[in-house]
XYZ file of C-alpha atoms in Angstrom:
784
model
C 54.276 136.391 73.813
C 56.674 136.920 76.674
C 59.148 134.051 76.567
C 59.607 134.211 80.318
C 55.963 134.101 81.294
C 56.022 130.561 82.643
C 59.419 129.734 84.123
C 59.948 126.288 85.595
C 60.796 125.943 89.254
C 64.341 124.672 89.918
C 64.651 120.916 90.246
C 64.091 120.028 93.888
C 62.284 117.540 95.984
C 58.647 117.986 96.792
C 57.769 120.650 99.313
C 57.901 119.424 102.852
C 56.981 120.912 106.168
C 58.541 120.770 109.570
C 55.155 119.871 110.984
C 52.817 116.986 110.284
C 50.286 117.903 107.597
C 47.068 116.580 109.122
C 45.053 117.483 106.042
C 47.338 115.373 103.871
C 47.111 112.480 106.306
C 43.324 112.641 106.415
C 43.146 112.789 102.628
C 45.420 109.755 102.347
C 43.303 107.933 104.906
C 40.149 108.594 102.873
C 41.841 107.325 99.720
C 43.101 104.144 101.317
C 40.062 103.465 103.519
C 38.792 100.633 101.305
C 42.194 98.946 101.183
C 42.577 99.202 104.956
C 39.058 97.832 105.463
C 39.829 94.963 103.090
C 42.946 94.025 104.987
C 41.068 94.305 108.280
C 38.408 91.934 106.956
C 41.073 89.485 105.786
C 42.724 89.648 109.215
C 39.368 89.004 110.875
C 38.746 86.003 108.634
C 42.178 84.613 109.407
C 41.458 85.063 113.122
C 38.230 83.092 112.772
C 40.077 80.349 110.877
C 42.713 80.248 113.602
C 40.067 79.904 116.310
C 38.280 77.106 114.438
C 41.507 75.215 113.664
C 43.129 75.547 117.092
C 42.081 72.978 119.743
C 41.147 74.483 123.130
C 43.698 74.518 125.942
C 42.925 74.463 129.675
C 45.119 75.968 132.368
C 45.145 74.937 136.023
C 47.178 76.900 138.537
C 48.370 76.733 142.111
C 50.242 79.157 144.323
C 53.147 78.303 146.647
C 54.357 80.534 149.489
C 58.032 80.469 150.492
C 57.654 80.775 154.296
C 60.687 80.534 156.587
C 58.502 80.999 159.682
C 57.403 77.343 159.497
C 60.792 76.163 160.836
C 61.699 79.013 163.172
C 60.526 77.184 166.260
C 62.761 74.235 165.355
C 65.803 76.038 163.919
C 67.700 79.098 165.063
C 67.854 80.888 161.721
C 68.982 84.453 161.029
C 66.647 87.141 159.732
C 65.367 86.348 156.214
C 67.257 88.122 153.411
C 65.837 91.263 151.903
C 66.284 93.193 148.692
C 68.454 91.640 145.984
C 69.157 88.526 148.054
C 65.434 87.846 148.451
C 64.898 88.350 144.715
C 67.698 85.927 143.935
C 66.248 83.366 146.369
C 62.767 83.510 144.835
C 64.222 83.349 141.297
C 66.165 80.250 142.293
C 63.002 78.550 143.509
C 61.255 79.419 140.236
C 64.079 77.729 138.323
C 63.781 74.683 140.555
C 60.093 74.438 139.617
C 61.080 74.537 135.936
C 63.920 72.027 136.318
C 63.987 68.678 134.534
C 64.526 66.827 137.836
C 61.231 68.036 139.237
C 59.544 67.367 135.886
C 60.857 63.786 135.964
C 59.417 63.304 139.456
C 55.983 64.497 138.234
C 56.148 62.278 135.131
C 56.939 59.197 137.167
C 54.384 60.038 139.862
C 51.552 60.506 137.333
C 52.859 57.897 134.836
C 52.672 60.447 132.058
C 55.097 58.470 129.886
C 52.260 55.968 129.274
C 49.471 58.525 128.845
C 48.721 58.837 125.113
C 46.398 61.804 125.655
C 49.351 63.624 127.202
C 51.982 62.468 124.707
C 49.905 63.011 121.552
C 47.404 65.836 122.182
C 45.416 67.433 119.319
C 47.423 70.220 117.702
C 46.750 73.328 115.733
C 48.071 73.514 112.154
C 50.901 75.763 113.268
C 51.906 73.422 116.093
C 51.715 70.425 113.761
C 54.030 72.183 111.324
C 56.513 72.958 114.081
C 56.388 69.353 115.288
C 57.018 68.088 111.755
C 60.046 70.324 111.364
C 61.418 69.195 114.724
C 60.855 65.531 113.900
C 62.633 65.892 110.565
C 65.543 67.651 112.241
C 65.630 65.025 114.964
C 65.599 62.204 112.393
C 68.925 63.325 110.956
C 70.515 63.909 114.357
C 69.144 60.850 116.188
C 71.117 57.670 116.782
C 69.782 54.214 117.215
C 69.852 52.853 120.751
C 70.185 49.141 121.290
C 70.399 49.152 125.097
C 67.473 47.725 127.066
C 65.004 50.292 128.297
C 65.943 52.878 125.672
C 62.346 53.049 124.392
C 61.005 53.615 127.890
C 63.685 56.247 128.566
C 62.761 57.951 125.315
C 59.113 58.099 126.386
C 60.087 59.549 129.743
C 62.320 62.130 128.074
C 59.550 63.120 125.678
C 57.062 63.404 128.528
C 59.533 65.594 130.450
C 59.980 67.839 127.408
C 56.199 68.210 126.913
C 55.742 68.860 130.613
C 58.391 71.586 130.694
C 56.843 73.231 127.642
C 53.424 73.382 129.299
C 54.421 74.450 132.810
C 54.718 78.109 133.708
C 56.126 79.482 136.966
C 56.606 83.119 137.917
C 56.848 85.315 140.973
C 53.731 87.225 141.999
C 54.755 90.877 142.199
C 57.392 91.503 144.878
C 56.026 88.865 147.232
C 57.383 85.435 148.194
C 54.519 83.738 146.336
C 55.159 81.694 143.189
C 52.342 81.159 140.729
C 52.571 77.721 139.078
C 50.294 76.753 136.194
C 50.082 74.029 133.594
C 48.259 74.068 130.253
C 46.878 70.915 128.630
C 44.067 70.029 126.180
C 42.296 68.045 128.947
C 41.026 70.019 131.987
C 41.322 67.028 134.330
C 44.859 66.333 133.193
C 45.809 69.997 133.682
C 44.465 69.995 137.252
C 46.141 66.683 138.146
C 49.545 67.796 136.844
C 49.362 71.173 138.637
C 48.587 69.418 141.943
C 51.311 66.848 141.318
C 53.801 69.649 140.692
C 52.984 71.304 144.028
C 53.325 67.998 145.910
C 56.567 67.166 144.126
C 57.979 70.581 144.984
C 57.171 70.234 148.709
C 58.561 66.694 148.756
C 61.684 67.887 146.990
C 62.152 70.532 149.701
C 61.863 67.925 152.453
C 64.157 65.467 150.699
C 66.738 68.136 149.967
C 66.801 69.334 153.596
C 67.000 65.795 154.997
C 69.700 64.673 152.560
C 71.795 67.749 153.170
C 71.520 67.387 156.953
C 72.293 63.663 156.807
C 75.409 64.165 154.735
C 76.561 67.021 156.979
C 76.075 64.942 160.152
C 78.072 61.983 158.839
C 80.899 64.198 157.661
C 80.950 66.223 160.917
C 81.162 63.064 163.022
C 84.377 61.968 161.341
C 85.879 65.438 161.517
C 85.102 65.813 165.262
C 87.160 62.766 166.249
C 90.129 63.971 164.228
C 89.889 67.570 165.554
C 89.637 66.436 169.192
C 92.810 64.355 168.945
C 94.790 67.086 167.200
C 93.713 69.772 169.709
C 94.837 67.747 172.719
C 98.154 66.882 171.116
C 98.898 70.541 170.313
C 98.176 71.696 173.898
C 100.539 69.066 175.303
C 103.370 70.183 172.992
C 103.051 73.782 174.174
C 103.500 72.929 177.846
C 106.430 70.584 177.203
C 108.327 73.170 175.129
C 107.835 75.974 177.708
C 109.204 73.793 180.516
C 112.221 72.592 178.505
C 113.409 76.131 177.513
C 112.677 77.978 180.802
C 110.410 80.515 179.132
C 108.466 81.417 182.257
C 108.104 85.185 182.235
C 107.198 87.813 184.807
C 104.266 89.982 183.908
C 104.185 88.296 180.529
C 107.689 89.504 179.432
C 111.259 88.145 179.804
C 114.076 90.198 181.430
C 116.244 90.091 178.330
C 113.385 91.561 176.388
C 113.076 94.469 178.862
C 116.852 95.302 178.596
C 116.774 95.150 174.844
C 113.799 97.520 174.809
C 115.684 100.152 176.889
C 118.756 99.998 174.654
C 116.614 100.445 171.597
C 115.145 103.628 173.055
C 118.669 105.042 173.718
C 119.744 104.167 170.159
C 116.820 106.136 168.810
C 117.774 109.245 170.857
C 121.441 108.980 169.829
C 120.433 108.651 166.218
C 118.439 111.872 166.509
C 121.427 113.757 168.020
C 123.693 112.488 165.257
C 121.292 113.644 162.596
C 121.028 117.116 164.210
C 124.814 117.538 164.364
C 125.230 116.371 160.774
C 122.656 118.906 159.608
C 124.473 121.825 161.297
C 127.814 120.700 159.922
C 126.484 120.375 156.376
C 124.893 123.819 156.584
C 128.070 125.647 157.557
C 130.204 123.547 155.224
C 128.020 124.631 152.295
C 128.475 128.299 153.287
C 132.239 127.974 153.509
C 132.519 126.069 150.226
C 130.752 128.912 148.367
C 133.823 131.228 148.818
C 134.466 134.373 150.880
C 132.330 136.744 148.836
C 129.283 134.478 148.651
C 129.707 133.353 152.257
C 129.504 136.937 153.451
C 126.731 138.081 151.094
C 124.414 135.050 150.929
C 124.882 132.993 154.064
C 122.299 133.147 156.803
C 123.892 132.641 160.216
C 121.528 130.863 162.637
C 121.450 131.737 166.338
C 122.881 128.921 168.472
C 122.828 128.284 172.193
C 125.978 128.159 174.283
C 129.415 129.048 173.003
C 128.514 128.591 169.412
C 125.686 131.012 169.906
C 128.229 133.679 171.038
C 130.360 133.058 167.963
C 127.322 133.340 165.734
C 126.497 136.682 167.351
C 130.037 137.882 166.599
C 129.643 136.920 162.955
C 126.323 138.747 162.777
C 127.899 141.871 164.229
C 130.692 141.744 161.650
C 128.173 141.239 158.897
C 126.158 144.206 160.126
C 129.331 146.351 160.043
C 130.040 144.999 156.561
C 126.618 146.049 155.352
C 126.997 149.524 156.909
C 130.410 150.030 155.313
C 129.050 148.822 151.967
C 126.221 151.306 152.137
C 128.552 154.211 152.966
C 130.930 153.196 150.164
C 128.050 153.140 147.713
C 126.890 156.622 148.744
C 130.377 158.145 148.471
C 130.985 156.437 145.117
C 127.734 157.820 143.796
C 128.567 161.357 145.013
C 132.335 161.667 144.473
C 133.194 158.728 142.258
C 134.838 155.383 142.909
C 138.342 156.808 142.979
C 137.634 159.024 145.971
C 140.030 158.357 148.882
C 137.258 157.640 151.383
C 135.576 155.202 148.929
C 138.872 153.377 148.474
C 139.344 153.161 152.255
C 135.839 151.826 152.751
C 136.371 149.150 150.112
C 139.569 148.085 151.907
C 137.585 147.853 155.127
C 135.027 145.698 153.302
C 137.729 143.276 152.234
C 139.074 143.078 155.793
C 135.616 142.363 157.250
C 135.004 139.729 154.583
C 138.161 137.854 155.526
C 137.279 138.014 159.236
C 133.749 136.693 158.656
C 135.004 133.886 156.402
C 137.650 132.848 158.971
C 135.039 132.743 161.706
C 132.750 130.589 159.509
C 135.609 128.144 158.897
C 136.220 127.827 162.623
C 132.518 127.183 163.338
C 132.360 124.562 160.582
C 135.291 122.661 162.143
C 133.568 122.837 165.556
C 130.350 121.364 164.197
C 132.304 118.596 162.496
C 133.776 117.566 165.840
C 130.297 117.539 167.446
C 129.002 115.294 164.663
C 131.869 112.814 165.139
C 131.217 112.598 168.892
C 127.476 111.959 168.373
C 128.241 109.345 165.713
C 130.646 107.521 168.047
C 128.027 107.396 170.813
C 125.397 106.037 168.412
C 127.776 103.322 167.156
C 128.564 102.305 170.733
C 124.885 101.922 171.629
C 124.222 99.919 168.462
C 127.077 97.600 169.402
C 125.561 97.015 172.845
C 122.210 96.237 171.267
C 123.861 93.740 168.925
C 125.660 92.034 171.788
C 122.491 91.764 173.851
C 120.564 90.505 170.860
C 123.234 87.844 170.237
C 123.049 86.749 173.838
C 119.278 86.390 173.671
C 119.068 84.831 170.198
C 118.465 81.363 171.501
C 115.787 82.651 173.852
C 114.099 84.571 171.001
C 114.103 81.565 168.718
C 112.566 79.467 171.439
C 109.915 82.132 171.996
C 109.044 82.219 168.298
C 108.547 78.501 168.251
C 106.505 78.707 171.464
C 104.181 81.290 169.904
C 103.727 79.108 166.853
C 102.789 76.150 169.035
C 100.347 78.267 171.038
C 98.633 79.619 167.868
C 98.275 76.139 166.441
C 96.809 74.815 169.675
C 94.349 77.721 169.925
C 93.235 77.362 166.268
C 92.632 73.625 166.649
C 90.640 74.172 169.821
C 88.472 76.891 168.185
C 87.821 74.736 165.123
C 86.888 71.794 167.322
C 84.384 73.871 169.298
C 82.771 75.225 166.104
C 82.415 71.780 164.555
C 80.995 70.414 167.764
C 78.280 73.103 167.841
C 77.508 72.531 164.159
C 77.237 68.800 164.707
C 74.764 69.254 167.533
C 72.664 71.617 165.376
C 72.594 69.202 162.431
C 71.629 66.332 164.690
C 68.647 68.332 165.965
C 67.504 69.385 162.470
C 67.157 65.789 161.332
C 64.224 65.318 163.665
C 62.165 68.193 162.126
C 60.922 67.197 158.608
C 59.259 70.576 157.855
C 59.441 72.239 154.433
C 60.045 75.962 154.087
C 57.083 76.332 151.665
C 53.373 75.680 151.660
C 50.538 75.633 149.160
C 48.194 78.600 149.629
C 45.983 77.926 146.574
C 45.172 74.381 145.556
C 44.903 73.639 141.834
C 41.448 72.664 140.599
C 40.122 71.339 137.319
C 39.458 74.293 134.970
C 35.954 74.692 133.618
C 36.697 77.080 130.717
C 39.385 77.033 128.083
C 42.275 79.448 128.564
C 43.182 79.527 124.886
C 42.519 80.456 122.242
C 41.018 83.622 123.652
C 38.422 84.357 121.049
C 37.900 88.014 121.810
C 41.601 88.752 122.011
C 42.391 86.724 118.872
C 39.655 88.419 116.869
C 40.609 91.848 118.136
C 44.301 91.245 117.499
C 43.586 89.823 114.034
C 41.482 92.844 113.193
C 44.102 95.262 114.497
C 46.933 93.488 112.674
C 44.870 93.431 109.493
C 44.193 97.136 109.814
C 47.863 97.818 110.447
C 48.793 95.719 107.415
C 46.243 97.621 105.349
C 47.603 100.907 106.647
C 51.121 99.802 105.714
C 49.970 98.770 102.234
C 48.147 102.082 101.852
C 51.225 103.953 103.027
C 53.310 102.128 100.439
C 50.841 103.134 97.751
C 50.868 106.726 98.947
C 54.666 106.836 98.942
C 54.675 105.404 95.427
C 52.320 108.173 94.247
C 54.308 110.087 91.624
C 51.545 111.259 89.295
C 49.422 114.347 88.761
C 46.214 114.216 90.776
C 45.244 117.815 91.498
C 45.900 121.264 90.190
C 48.171 121.911 93.172
C 50.389 119.056 91.969
C 50.725 120.819 88.607
C 51.493 124.183 90.113
C 53.925 122.835 92.695
C 55.838 120.547 90.336
C 55.870 122.641 87.158
C 55.001 126.188 88.209
C 52.569 126.349 85.269
C 48.921 127.378 85.016
C 46.444 124.614 85.688
C 43.621 124.809 83.153
C 41.256 122.162 84.511
C 40.182 118.520 84.524
C 38.832 116.587 81.546
C 36.581 113.808 82.843
C 36.958 110.225 81.684
C 34.710 109.766 78.597
C 33.984 107.017 76.059
C 32.984 106.452 72.430
C 34.419 104.802 69.360
C 36.733 106.628 66.994
C 34.613 106.154 63.910
C 30.907 106.257 63.335
C 29.053 103.467 61.616
C 28.667 105.511 58.443
C 30.679 104.356 55.407
C 33.816 106.299 54.536
C 33.860 108.315 51.304
C 36.687 110.062 49.592
C 36.461 113.747 48.570
C 37.195 114.988 45.098
C 40.822 115.698 44.414
C 40.473 119.433 43.941
C 37.235 120.162 45.768
C 37.304 123.575 47.408
C 37.397 123.785 51.157
C 34.211 125.832 51.221
C 32.057 123.098 49.727
C 33.461 119.708 50.668
C 31.589 116.569 49.794
C 30.891 113.718 52.197
C 28.877 113.367 55.365
C 27.745 116.222 57.556
C 30.277 115.438 60.307
C 33.873 114.459 59.637
C 35.038 113.722 63.185
C 33.833 110.691 65.157
C 31.804 110.893 68.323
C 34.802 110.732 70.666
C 36.197 113.883 69.047
C 32.859 115.731 69.330
C 32.199 115.454 73.067
C 32.525 119.194 73.653
C 30.171 119.839 70.723
C 27.578 117.240 71.638
C 27.711 118.127 75.368
C 28.336 121.872 75.479
C 27.042 122.141 79.056
C 29.359 119.408 80.428
C 32.373 119.864 82.636
C 34.490 118.518 79.767
C 33.426 121.448 77.549
C 33.829 123.884 80.446
C 37.482 122.901 80.887
C 38.120 123.480 77.170
C 36.481 126.909 77.471
C 38.953 127.631 80.250
C 41.772 126.698 77.848
C 40.307 129.137 75.287
C 40.093 131.862 77.904
C 43.719 131.310 78.915
C 44.866 131.511 75.304
C 42.823 134.658 74.691
C 44.227 136.343 77.787
C 47.863 135.465 77.121
C 47.701 135.853 73.335
C 45.280 138.791 73.206
C 47.571 140.773 70.893
C 48.060 137.880 68.477
C 45.803 137.461 65.449
C 45.418 133.993 64.043
C 46.649 132.228 67.163
C 48.685 129.029 66.567
C 48.184 126.717 69.547
C 49.963 123.378 69.747
C 48.705 120.473 71.839
C 51.478 118.267 73.260
C 51.945 115.541 75.811
C 54.970 113.791 77.249
C 53.836 110.209 76.659
C 51.765 108.679 73.865
C 48.117 107.742 74.479
C 47.419 110.486 77.005
C 44.427 111.826 75.059
C 46.269 114.733 73.462
C 44.584 114.245 70.056
C 41.117 113.912 71.571
C 41.658 117.099 73.574
C 42.942 119.032 70.568
C 40.047 117.885 68.319
C 37.408 118.706 70.948
C 39.030 122.082 71.606
C 39.019 122.920 67.904
C 35.447 121.681 67.511
C 34.295 123.817 70.437
C 35.965 126.897 68.939
C 34.334 126.258 65.575
C 30.919 125.583 67.124
C 31.172 128.950 68.877
C 31.643 130.696 65.531
C 35.418 131.082 65.476
C 37.207 130.296 62.245
C 39.271 127.294 63.283
C 41.805 125.096 61.501
C 42.801 121.741 63.022
C 46.126 120.374 61.734
C 47.285 116.810 62.335
C 51.049 117.405 62.610
C 51.855 114.001 64.088
C 53.388 112.694 60.856
C 54.703 109.515 62.412
C 51.506 108.426 64.116
C 48.562 110.455 62.676
C 45.887 109.239 65.051
C 43.611 112.173 64.330
C 43.559 111.410 60.603
C 42.895 107.723 61.181
C 39.958 108.601 63.382
C 38.160 110.688 60.789
C 34.921 109.453 59.238
C 36.435 109.972 55.766
C 39.619 108.429 54.448
C 41.706 111.263 53.006
C 44.191 110.551 50.246
C 46.116 113.849 50.550
C 47.139 115.906 53.502
C 49.824 117.933 55.231
C 52.794 116.072 53.792
C 51.701 116.682 50.203
C 51.116 120.359 50.955
C 54.549 120.769 52.568
C 56.418 119.093 49.713
C 54.545 121.240 47.160
C 52.487 118.570 45.454
C 49.309 120.595 46.000
C 47.924 123.575 47.837
C 47.115 122.931 51.486
C 43.593 124.348 51.068
C 42.675 121.551 48.662
C 43.778 118.904 51.207
C 41.470 120.169 53.961
C 38.246 118.555 55.117
C 35.335 120.583 56.473
C 32.865 119.530 59.144
C 29.592 120.930 57.761
C 27.936 121.049 61.143
C 30.607 123.124 62.940
C 32.507 124.530 59.954
C 35.681 123.112 61.458
C 38.445 122.806 58.849
C 40.761 119.828 59.305
C 44.106 119.383 57.573
C 44.841 115.637 57.933
C 48.135 113.821 57.573
C 48.313 110.959 55.081
C 51.445 108.909 55.642
C 51.924 106.100 53.197
C 55.482 105.302 54.266
C 57.687 105.846 57.286
C 59.241 109.335 57.245
C 62.536 110.027 59.000
C 62.661 113.805 58.489
C 59.319 114.812 59.993
C 60.908 117.467 62.216
C 62.329 119.235 59.151
C 58.925 119.134 57.426
C 56.879 120.713 60.233
C 59.536 123.308 61.093
C 60.671 124.252 57.605
C 59.821 127.266 55.403
C 56.859 125.484 53.826
C 55.241 124.995 57.245
C 55.978 128.607 58.172
C 54.357 129.827 54.953
C 51.354 127.558 55.533
C 50.849 128.922 59.021
C 51.271 132.495 57.828
C 48.475 131.992 55.326
C 46.356 130.215 57.915
C 46.751 133.100 60.394
C 45.109 135.396 57.843
C 42.251 133.018 57.095
C 41.512 131.639 60.586
C 41.144 132.935 64.114
C 42.659 129.793 65.673
C 45.056 127.223 64.286
C 45.089 124.138 66.502
C 48.036 121.827 65.860
C 48.107 118.235 67.127
C 51.820 117.543 67.693
C 53.723 114.355 68.547
C 54.654 113.637 72.196
C 57.674 115.418 73.640
C 59.470 112.299 74.726
C 60.230 110.039 71.740
C 60.742 112.572 68.909
C 61.892 116.173 68.480
C 59.080 117.287 66.181
C 57.325 119.396 68.822
C 60.605 121.019 69.836
C 61.357 121.856 66.204
C 57.851 123.305 65.774
C 58.133 125.515 68.890
C 59.351 128.692 67.101
C 56.273 128.632 64.828
C 53.719 128.308 67.662
C 52.243 131.086 69.748
C 51.421 128.825 72.661
C 51.215 125.231 73.816
C 48.702 123.300 75.867
C 50.236 120.375 77.760
C 47.926 117.358 78.187
C 48.772 114.895 81.009
C 46.818 111.820 81.985
C 45.355 111.987 85.469
C 46.987 109.439 87.780
C 49.216 108.013 85.021
C 51.760 110.627 83.924
C 54.790 110.860 86.256
C 55.477 114.348 87.511
C 59.251 113.916 87.276
C 59.005 112.846 83.624
C 56.975 115.927 82.675
C 59.305 118.176 84.592
C 62.387 116.698 82.903
C 60.814 117.019 79.457
C 59.942 120.686 79.991
C 63.385 121.438 81.366
C 64.873 119.895 78.248
C 62.548 121.977 75.992
C 62.803 125.458 77.499
C 61.170 127.134 74.516
C 58.087 124.949 74.808
C 58.025 125.494 78.594
C 58.147 129.265 78.121
C 55.224 129.165 75.649
C 53.084 126.706 77.602
C 49.707 128.263 78.375
C 48.884 125.666 80.979
C 48.313 122.015 81.782
C 45.122 119.976 81.354
C 44.631 116.730 83.273
C 42.857 114.276 80.996
C 40.809 111.145 81.822
C 40.140 112.355 85.349
C 38.134 110.032 87.583
C 35.831 112.643 89.047
C 34.585 110.273 91.748
C 38.102 109.703 93.088
C 39.277 113.263 92.552
C 37.690 114.567 95.742
C 39.746 112.128 97.836
C 43.000 113.687 96.563
C 42.101 117.257 97.428
C 43.136 118.875 100.680
C 40.570 120.083 103.153
C 39.120 123.297 101.768
C 40.473 122.713 98.250
C 38.233 123.041 95.186
C 38.291 119.270 94.608
C 36.340 118.780 97.820
C 33.357 120.738 96.493
C 33.055 119.544 92.893
C 29.792 117.712 93.644
C 28.166 121.033 94.543
C 28.660 122.264 90.989
C 26.902 119.272 89.446
C 23.714 121.269 88.880
C 25.640 123.625 86.595
C 26.647 120.841 84.209
C 24.572 118.598 81.981
C 26.446 115.368 81.495
C 25.338 112.834 78.896
C 26.265 109.196 78.918
C 28.013 107.751 75.904
C 26.610 104.306 75.178
C 29.653 102.832 73.517
C 32.409 103.087 76.119
C 35.994 103.295 75.090
C 38.877 105.395 76.527
C 39.334 108.765 74.841
C 42.469 107.835 73.001
C 42.937 108.595 69.326
C 46.420 107.130 69.120
C 46.340 103.406 68.339
C 47.578 101.046 70.953
């Protein structure tokens, strides 16, 4: 057999898709439909219980319009605010409706502190629990009150708290209408409190306007008398000071101020001339300070007006001659060399012109320095005159400053007095108009139907929440699914052939017939005992040859024949990862089916630590595989033969715990036994221990031609099987395929994708003849 026929896929997470797999979601929904329905039913029942246990509540509502137009004819008010200011105003009124002060007014007006129906209404279980928790918390934080009236104040406070909990106020859309409602267990009480709230709100508006106007009028009256006296006193001080200091001015300005203004203008002009002269002087001084060579080469001589302009023109002419001579000297030097007589003469002329230009620049610099000194002297003289005039008028200026201060104070006091007088007159008029800026546009009535609990909404919400809870529970179960359910799971997780499903069957391990022991040396061809050696659970494929169970085992035979077609005397081992997965039952039924079809078949119980196959036989053997391997007897004499199917069984009789079982079934004796069996039989079926706890199957791997892996449907973890096969590469390479045992055929269809074979298993029912086993027991040969 090709050792690389069945490679395992590399260890990775389960395949995922970038898109939502609708088929997988629908399949999961079908699988979890009962759980979701159960949760939905529980939610519906809880909703009904809630409705029955919750006392009805009645809500009465009224609507209040904030209308400034009601007082426009009496008050000269600006345009009502809009936008954010209007929103803030309406929100403020909503908070006023929810305030404890307004709630206190309603409590006292309706005497709710003495109304037991209001203070102790019937409660739902949830509300009673909340009240109990609050009372317990309040017991530890409360303090005893010994003052008179504390009990009555406590009742009022409790009534206010209940009232605030039941009242609800909110703005209607973007309008200036406020919807006010109150919920109570009594419809009449709800209507009375809603109406009382509206009346208390309108009264609060009137009282607030009147109180504010009254306080403003009293305060303004006192301020007016004080402001009138101060304004008159300030005006008198202004006139007295003007007369005492002779500050009468012509055209609003004193003469000394006019002279000082003219001198300031002349100082500004002189300062400009000084700055201009200083700039010219600094420019020429910088040119002279740079030296003769740089002064001639780099200086830029500006054109000036007047005499200086003539001198500047002379310098420019000399500089032009200097540049011409320099150019000629350069040409001659380039043609005839620097030592040429004409080049030497031209360089001497350059030096002469340089000295002349530099001397002229020095003379101009001295001239500009003199101009700067003259302008500076004139500026200093004008500044001195300004200082003298300012000193002469200092007393007049100081008097003027004080006069201005007195005039400003008098004017401010007069303006403030006029404003307060107008405000006082306005407040006095407003006191005579007791009109609120709100009105009731919808009067509260007594409700005729309960507002809560809303039966339809509660039932619908309970059902929806139950369904969501069921969906969450189903999703948790789906995410916890880590077992083999379909052939695609086998192929995707292990990259091995899937050989089919073995349905869940029943039957006891032993028949009711008494056990008999064979003769010690009876030949295998004529064994004594009953006609059948194996119990009913190990003969399902024989007793029901037209069942789906037998059909799956035929598929295993076909796979072994295809893969091992060049092998004579095929040795096929049956393994599982965990104990009690039905490996022994599958191996015995497979061997029985082969024998019933005429193939020479040997069934070996190689599970020397837990020989479940041998314990399940109808006879109790006293010798078996162990004795044959250790050489106590020939293996042929230890075999049992099923007379009906001619199946030869080599049991395992273990009288004590063996610790070297792996050496026994993988040693030379086992190899020789199998070599002889290959010549005498067409198939040698070996029931091996599980892969997980012991290494017997791994040790036996070199002697086997192929393996059939048995996994329990919905119970064997995929990761565990994958890890076991990765650890035993030789077994993985020789594995013919995987069989899913104890499959619930009714549930199998719900795990298949749309269009998968599992969806159409019911259509093949007419091709199978299933028989019911009367004595039901799981198909497990290993003891629990």
